[in-house]
Protein backbone atom coordinates (compact mmCIF):
# COMPACT_ATOMS: atom_id res chain seq x y z
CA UNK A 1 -0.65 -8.31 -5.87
CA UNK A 2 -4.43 -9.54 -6.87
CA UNK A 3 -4.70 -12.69 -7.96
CA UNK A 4 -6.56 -12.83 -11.23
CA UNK A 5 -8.16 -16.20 -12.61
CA UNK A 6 -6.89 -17.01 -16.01
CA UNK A 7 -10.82 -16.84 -16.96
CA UNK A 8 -11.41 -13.11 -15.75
CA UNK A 9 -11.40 -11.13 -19.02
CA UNK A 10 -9.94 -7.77 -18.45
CA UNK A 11 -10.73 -4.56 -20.74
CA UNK A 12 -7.81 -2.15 -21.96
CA UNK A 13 -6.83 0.32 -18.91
CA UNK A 14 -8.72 -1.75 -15.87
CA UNK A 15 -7.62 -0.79 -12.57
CA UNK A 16 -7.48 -3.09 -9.82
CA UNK A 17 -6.19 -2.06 -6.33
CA UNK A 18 -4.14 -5.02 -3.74
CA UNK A 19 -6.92 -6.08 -1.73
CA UNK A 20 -9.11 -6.95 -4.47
CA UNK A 21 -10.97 -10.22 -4.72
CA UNK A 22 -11.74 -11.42 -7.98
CA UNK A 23 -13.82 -15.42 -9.02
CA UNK A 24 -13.73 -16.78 -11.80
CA UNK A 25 -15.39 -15.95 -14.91
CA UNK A 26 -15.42 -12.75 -14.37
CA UNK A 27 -15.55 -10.07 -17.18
CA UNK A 28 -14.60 -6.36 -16.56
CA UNK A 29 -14.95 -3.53 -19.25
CA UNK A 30 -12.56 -1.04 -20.64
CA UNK A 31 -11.00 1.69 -18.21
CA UNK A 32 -13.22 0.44 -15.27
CA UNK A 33 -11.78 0.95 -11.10
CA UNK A 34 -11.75 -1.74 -9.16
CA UNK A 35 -10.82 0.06 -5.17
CA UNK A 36 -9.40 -2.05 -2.37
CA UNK A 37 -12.22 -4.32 -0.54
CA UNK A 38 -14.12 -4.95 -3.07
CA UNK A 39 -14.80 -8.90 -3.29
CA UNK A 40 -16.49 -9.98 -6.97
CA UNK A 41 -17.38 -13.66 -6.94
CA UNK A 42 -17.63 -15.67 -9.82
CA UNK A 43 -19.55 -15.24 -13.41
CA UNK A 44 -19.78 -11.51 -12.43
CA UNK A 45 -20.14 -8.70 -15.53
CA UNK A 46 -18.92 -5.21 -14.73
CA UNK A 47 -19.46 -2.82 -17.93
CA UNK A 48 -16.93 0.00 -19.06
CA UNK A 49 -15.80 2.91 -16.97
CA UNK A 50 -17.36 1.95 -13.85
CA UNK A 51 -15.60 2.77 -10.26
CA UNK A 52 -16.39 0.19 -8.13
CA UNK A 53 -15.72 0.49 -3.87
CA UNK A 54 -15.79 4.17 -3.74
CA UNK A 55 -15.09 5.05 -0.08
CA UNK A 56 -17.60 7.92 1.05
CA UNK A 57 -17.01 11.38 1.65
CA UNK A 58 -18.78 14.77 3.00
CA UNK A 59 -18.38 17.61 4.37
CA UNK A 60 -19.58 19.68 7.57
CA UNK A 61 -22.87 20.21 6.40
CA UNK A 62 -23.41 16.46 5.75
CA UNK A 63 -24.71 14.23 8.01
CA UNK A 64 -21.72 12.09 9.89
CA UNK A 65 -20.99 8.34 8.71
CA UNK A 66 -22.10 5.85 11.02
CA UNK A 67 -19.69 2.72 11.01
CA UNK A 68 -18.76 1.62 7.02
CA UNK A 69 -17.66 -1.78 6.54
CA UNK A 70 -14.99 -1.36 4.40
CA UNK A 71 -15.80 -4.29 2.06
CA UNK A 72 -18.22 -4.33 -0.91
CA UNK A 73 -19.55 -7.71 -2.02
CA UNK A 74 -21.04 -8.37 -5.66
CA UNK A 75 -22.34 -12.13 -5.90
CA UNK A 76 -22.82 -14.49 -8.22
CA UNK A 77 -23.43 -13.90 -11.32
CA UNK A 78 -24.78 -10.15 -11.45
CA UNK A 79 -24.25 -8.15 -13.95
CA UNK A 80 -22.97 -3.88 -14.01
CA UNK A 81 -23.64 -2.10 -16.62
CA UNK A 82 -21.69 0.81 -18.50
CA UNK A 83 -20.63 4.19 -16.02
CA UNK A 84 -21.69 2.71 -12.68
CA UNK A 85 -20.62 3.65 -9.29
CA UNK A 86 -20.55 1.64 -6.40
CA UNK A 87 -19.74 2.56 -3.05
CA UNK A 88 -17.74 0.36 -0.27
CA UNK A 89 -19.81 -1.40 2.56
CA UNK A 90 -22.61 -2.45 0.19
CA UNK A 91 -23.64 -5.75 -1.02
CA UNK A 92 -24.90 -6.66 -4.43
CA UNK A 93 -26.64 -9.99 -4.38
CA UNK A 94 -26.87 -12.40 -7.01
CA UNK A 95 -28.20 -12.04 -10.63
CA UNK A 96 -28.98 -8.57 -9.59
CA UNK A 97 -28.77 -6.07 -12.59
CA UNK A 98 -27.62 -2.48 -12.18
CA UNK A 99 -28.22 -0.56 -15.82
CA UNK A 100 -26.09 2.04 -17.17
CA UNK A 101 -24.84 5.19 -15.15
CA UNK A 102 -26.77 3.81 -11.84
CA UNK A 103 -25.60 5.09 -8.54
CA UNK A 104 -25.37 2.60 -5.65
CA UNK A 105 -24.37 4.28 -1.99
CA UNK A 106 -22.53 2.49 1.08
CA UNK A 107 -24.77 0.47 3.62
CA UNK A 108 -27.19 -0.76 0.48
CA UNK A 109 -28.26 -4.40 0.48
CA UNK A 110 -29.36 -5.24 -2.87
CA UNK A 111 -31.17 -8.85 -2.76
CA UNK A 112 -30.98 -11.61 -5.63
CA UNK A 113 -32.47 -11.07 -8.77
CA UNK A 114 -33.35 -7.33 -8.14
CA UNK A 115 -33.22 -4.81 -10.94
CA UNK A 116 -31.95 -1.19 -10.82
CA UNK A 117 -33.35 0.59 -13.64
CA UNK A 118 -30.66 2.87 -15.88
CA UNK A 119 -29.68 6.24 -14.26
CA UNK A 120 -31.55 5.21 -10.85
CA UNK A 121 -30.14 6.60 -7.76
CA UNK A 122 -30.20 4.43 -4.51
CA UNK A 123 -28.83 6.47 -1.53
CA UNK A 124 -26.96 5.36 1.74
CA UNK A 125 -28.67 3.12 4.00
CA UNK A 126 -31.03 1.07 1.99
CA UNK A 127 -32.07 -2.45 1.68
CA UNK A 128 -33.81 -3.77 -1.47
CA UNK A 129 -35.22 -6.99 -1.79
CA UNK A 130 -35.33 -9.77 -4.03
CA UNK A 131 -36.62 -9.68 -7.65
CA UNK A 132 -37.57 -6.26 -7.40
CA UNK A 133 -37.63 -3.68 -10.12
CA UNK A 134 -35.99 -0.07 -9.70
CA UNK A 135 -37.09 1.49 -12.91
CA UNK A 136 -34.99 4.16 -15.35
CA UNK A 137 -34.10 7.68 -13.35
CA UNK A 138 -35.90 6.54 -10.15
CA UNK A 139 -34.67 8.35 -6.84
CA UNK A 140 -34.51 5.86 -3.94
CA UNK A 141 -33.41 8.04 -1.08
CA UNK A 142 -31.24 7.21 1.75
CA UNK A 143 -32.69 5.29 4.74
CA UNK A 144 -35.53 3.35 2.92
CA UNK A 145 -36.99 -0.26 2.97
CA UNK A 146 -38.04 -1.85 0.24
CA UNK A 147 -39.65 -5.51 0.36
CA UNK A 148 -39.59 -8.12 -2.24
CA UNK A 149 -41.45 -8.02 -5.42
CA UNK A 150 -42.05 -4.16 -5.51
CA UNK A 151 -41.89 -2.45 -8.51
CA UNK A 152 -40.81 1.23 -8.92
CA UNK A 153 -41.75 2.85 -12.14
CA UNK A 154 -39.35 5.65 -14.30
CA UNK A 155 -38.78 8.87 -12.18
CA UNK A 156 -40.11 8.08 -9.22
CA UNK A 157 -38.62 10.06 -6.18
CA UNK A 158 -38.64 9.85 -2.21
CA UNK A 159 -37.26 12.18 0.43
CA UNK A 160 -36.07 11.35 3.85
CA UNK A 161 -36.17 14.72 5.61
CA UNK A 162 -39.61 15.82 6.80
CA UNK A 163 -37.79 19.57 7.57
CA UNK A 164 -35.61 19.96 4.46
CA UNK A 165 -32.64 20.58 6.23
CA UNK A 166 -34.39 23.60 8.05
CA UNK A 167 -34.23 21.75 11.85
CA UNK A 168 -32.54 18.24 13.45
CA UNK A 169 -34.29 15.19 12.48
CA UNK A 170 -34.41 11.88 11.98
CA UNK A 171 -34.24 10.88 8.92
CA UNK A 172 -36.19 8.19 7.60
CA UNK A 173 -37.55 7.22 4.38
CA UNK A 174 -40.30 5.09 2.89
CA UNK A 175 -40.90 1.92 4.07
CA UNK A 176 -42.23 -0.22 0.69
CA UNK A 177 -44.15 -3.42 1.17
CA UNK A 178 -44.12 -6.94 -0.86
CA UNK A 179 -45.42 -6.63 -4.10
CA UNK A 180 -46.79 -2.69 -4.13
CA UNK A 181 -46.33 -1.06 -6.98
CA UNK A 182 -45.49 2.67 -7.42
CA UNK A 183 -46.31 4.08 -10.99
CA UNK A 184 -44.04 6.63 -12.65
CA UNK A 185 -43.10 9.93 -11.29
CA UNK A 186 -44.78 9.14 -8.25
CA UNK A 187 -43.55 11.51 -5.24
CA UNK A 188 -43.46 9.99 -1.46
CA UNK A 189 -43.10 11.37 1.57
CA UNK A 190 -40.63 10.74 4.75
CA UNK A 191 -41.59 7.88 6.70
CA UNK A 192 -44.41 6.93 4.31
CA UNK A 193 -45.27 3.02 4.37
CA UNK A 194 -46.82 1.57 1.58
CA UNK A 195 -48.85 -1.43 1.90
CA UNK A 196 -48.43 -4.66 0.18
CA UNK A 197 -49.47 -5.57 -3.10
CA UNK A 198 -51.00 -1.72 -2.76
CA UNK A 199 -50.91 0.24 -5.62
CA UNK A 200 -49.82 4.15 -6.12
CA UNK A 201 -51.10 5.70 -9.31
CA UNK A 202 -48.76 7.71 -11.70
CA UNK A 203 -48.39 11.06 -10.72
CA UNK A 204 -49.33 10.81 -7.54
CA UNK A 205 -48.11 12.41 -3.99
CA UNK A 206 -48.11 10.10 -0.95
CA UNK A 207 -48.53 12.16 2.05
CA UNK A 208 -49.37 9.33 4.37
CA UNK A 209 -49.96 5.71 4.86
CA UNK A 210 -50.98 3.58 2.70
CA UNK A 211 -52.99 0.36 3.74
CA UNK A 212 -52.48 -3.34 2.22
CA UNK A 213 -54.24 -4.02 -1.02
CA UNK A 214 -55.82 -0.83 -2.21
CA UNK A 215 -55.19 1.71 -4.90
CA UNK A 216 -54.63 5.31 -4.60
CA UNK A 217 -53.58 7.74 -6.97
CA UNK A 218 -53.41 11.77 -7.06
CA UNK A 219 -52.39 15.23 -5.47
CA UNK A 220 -52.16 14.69 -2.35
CA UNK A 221 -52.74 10.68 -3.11
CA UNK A 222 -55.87 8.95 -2.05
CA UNK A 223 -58.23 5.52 -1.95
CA UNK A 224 -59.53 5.37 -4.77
CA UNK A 225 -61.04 1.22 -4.76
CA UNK A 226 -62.99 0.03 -1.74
């Protein structure tokens, strides 16, 4: 049995699985999951018909699991919004917000006070610092770095796999600085690293690195300050 604060407010249909871990002040939606190893600490918000701790799956043309920790941590005080998903061996630090329908993979640090845009995607593997913003529909893909501060406007994708699936390879995706800023529908690369406090325009493709402090914008994205 989970033992469940009398302040926790509870929705109609919740689900909660033994080996739950739930603080107090906690309030969790109509007909949301709540899957064995999750641990929610106190003054946490999880929205309606969310599944929380989904365990990972794949098949043979996937890419194996490393290690998982079978435990996924939301802190203090953040707050999930309607239709989430979160997967197991993740951590969601505190005051973070996660908007409606957002996907969060296993092996994601998410660092206090972060934002993750409705819709957006974060894939396996990721860390995210603090009081960063992960705007609506944005496609973080699996294997990436992001600093703190960085902003990521609507849409904006990244890819991981220089061959496409076509031959082995590493994969590896962006590594994103303090404070850069990506504007929307951006595109970057495998293995790109963006610079801090750098700029990339709207639009744009990064095909390469990108230094410290300078704007580029474009197709395929360059300098475009001195």
């Amino acid at each position: 049995m989970v033992k469940i604060p009398e302040t926790v407010k509870l929705g109609k249909h919740v689900v909660i699985e033994d080996g739950v871990s739930i603080g107090e002040n906690v309030v969790i939606g109509h007909h949301s999951v709540i899957l064995q190893g999750t641990k929610i600490k106190n003054n946490v918000t999880i929205g309606n018909q969310c599944v929380i701790g989904i365990q990972p799956a794949a098949n043979m043309r996937m890419r194996e699991h490393s290690q998982i920790n079978n435990e996924l941590v939301i802190a203090e005080g953040a707050k999930v919004g309607n239709f989430v998903s979160i997967y197991t061996g993740s951590k969601i630090g505190k005051n973070v917000f996660i908007g409606d329908h957002a996907s969060i993979r296993e092996n994601v640090l998410i660092d206090e006070s972060s934002v993750i845009g409705r819709a957006a995607i974060v894939e396996l593997n990721t860390e995210i610092g603090k009081n960063c913003t992960i705007q609506t529909l944005a496609y973080i893909t699996g294997d990436t770095t992001i600093e703190d501060d960085v902003f990521i406007g609507p849409c904006v994708s990244m890819s991981n796999d220089k061959y496409m699936g076509a031959q082995s390879y590493s994969l590896k995706g962006p590594y994103i600085k303090k404070g850069a800023k990506i504007g929307n529908n951006a595109s970057l690369l495998p293995s790109t690293i963006i610079g801090a406090n750098s700029i990339v325009g709207a639009g744009a493709v990064v095909t390469k690195h990108v230094d410290d402090n300078v704007v580029v914008a474009g197709v395929p994205a360059v300098r475009i300050n001195s």
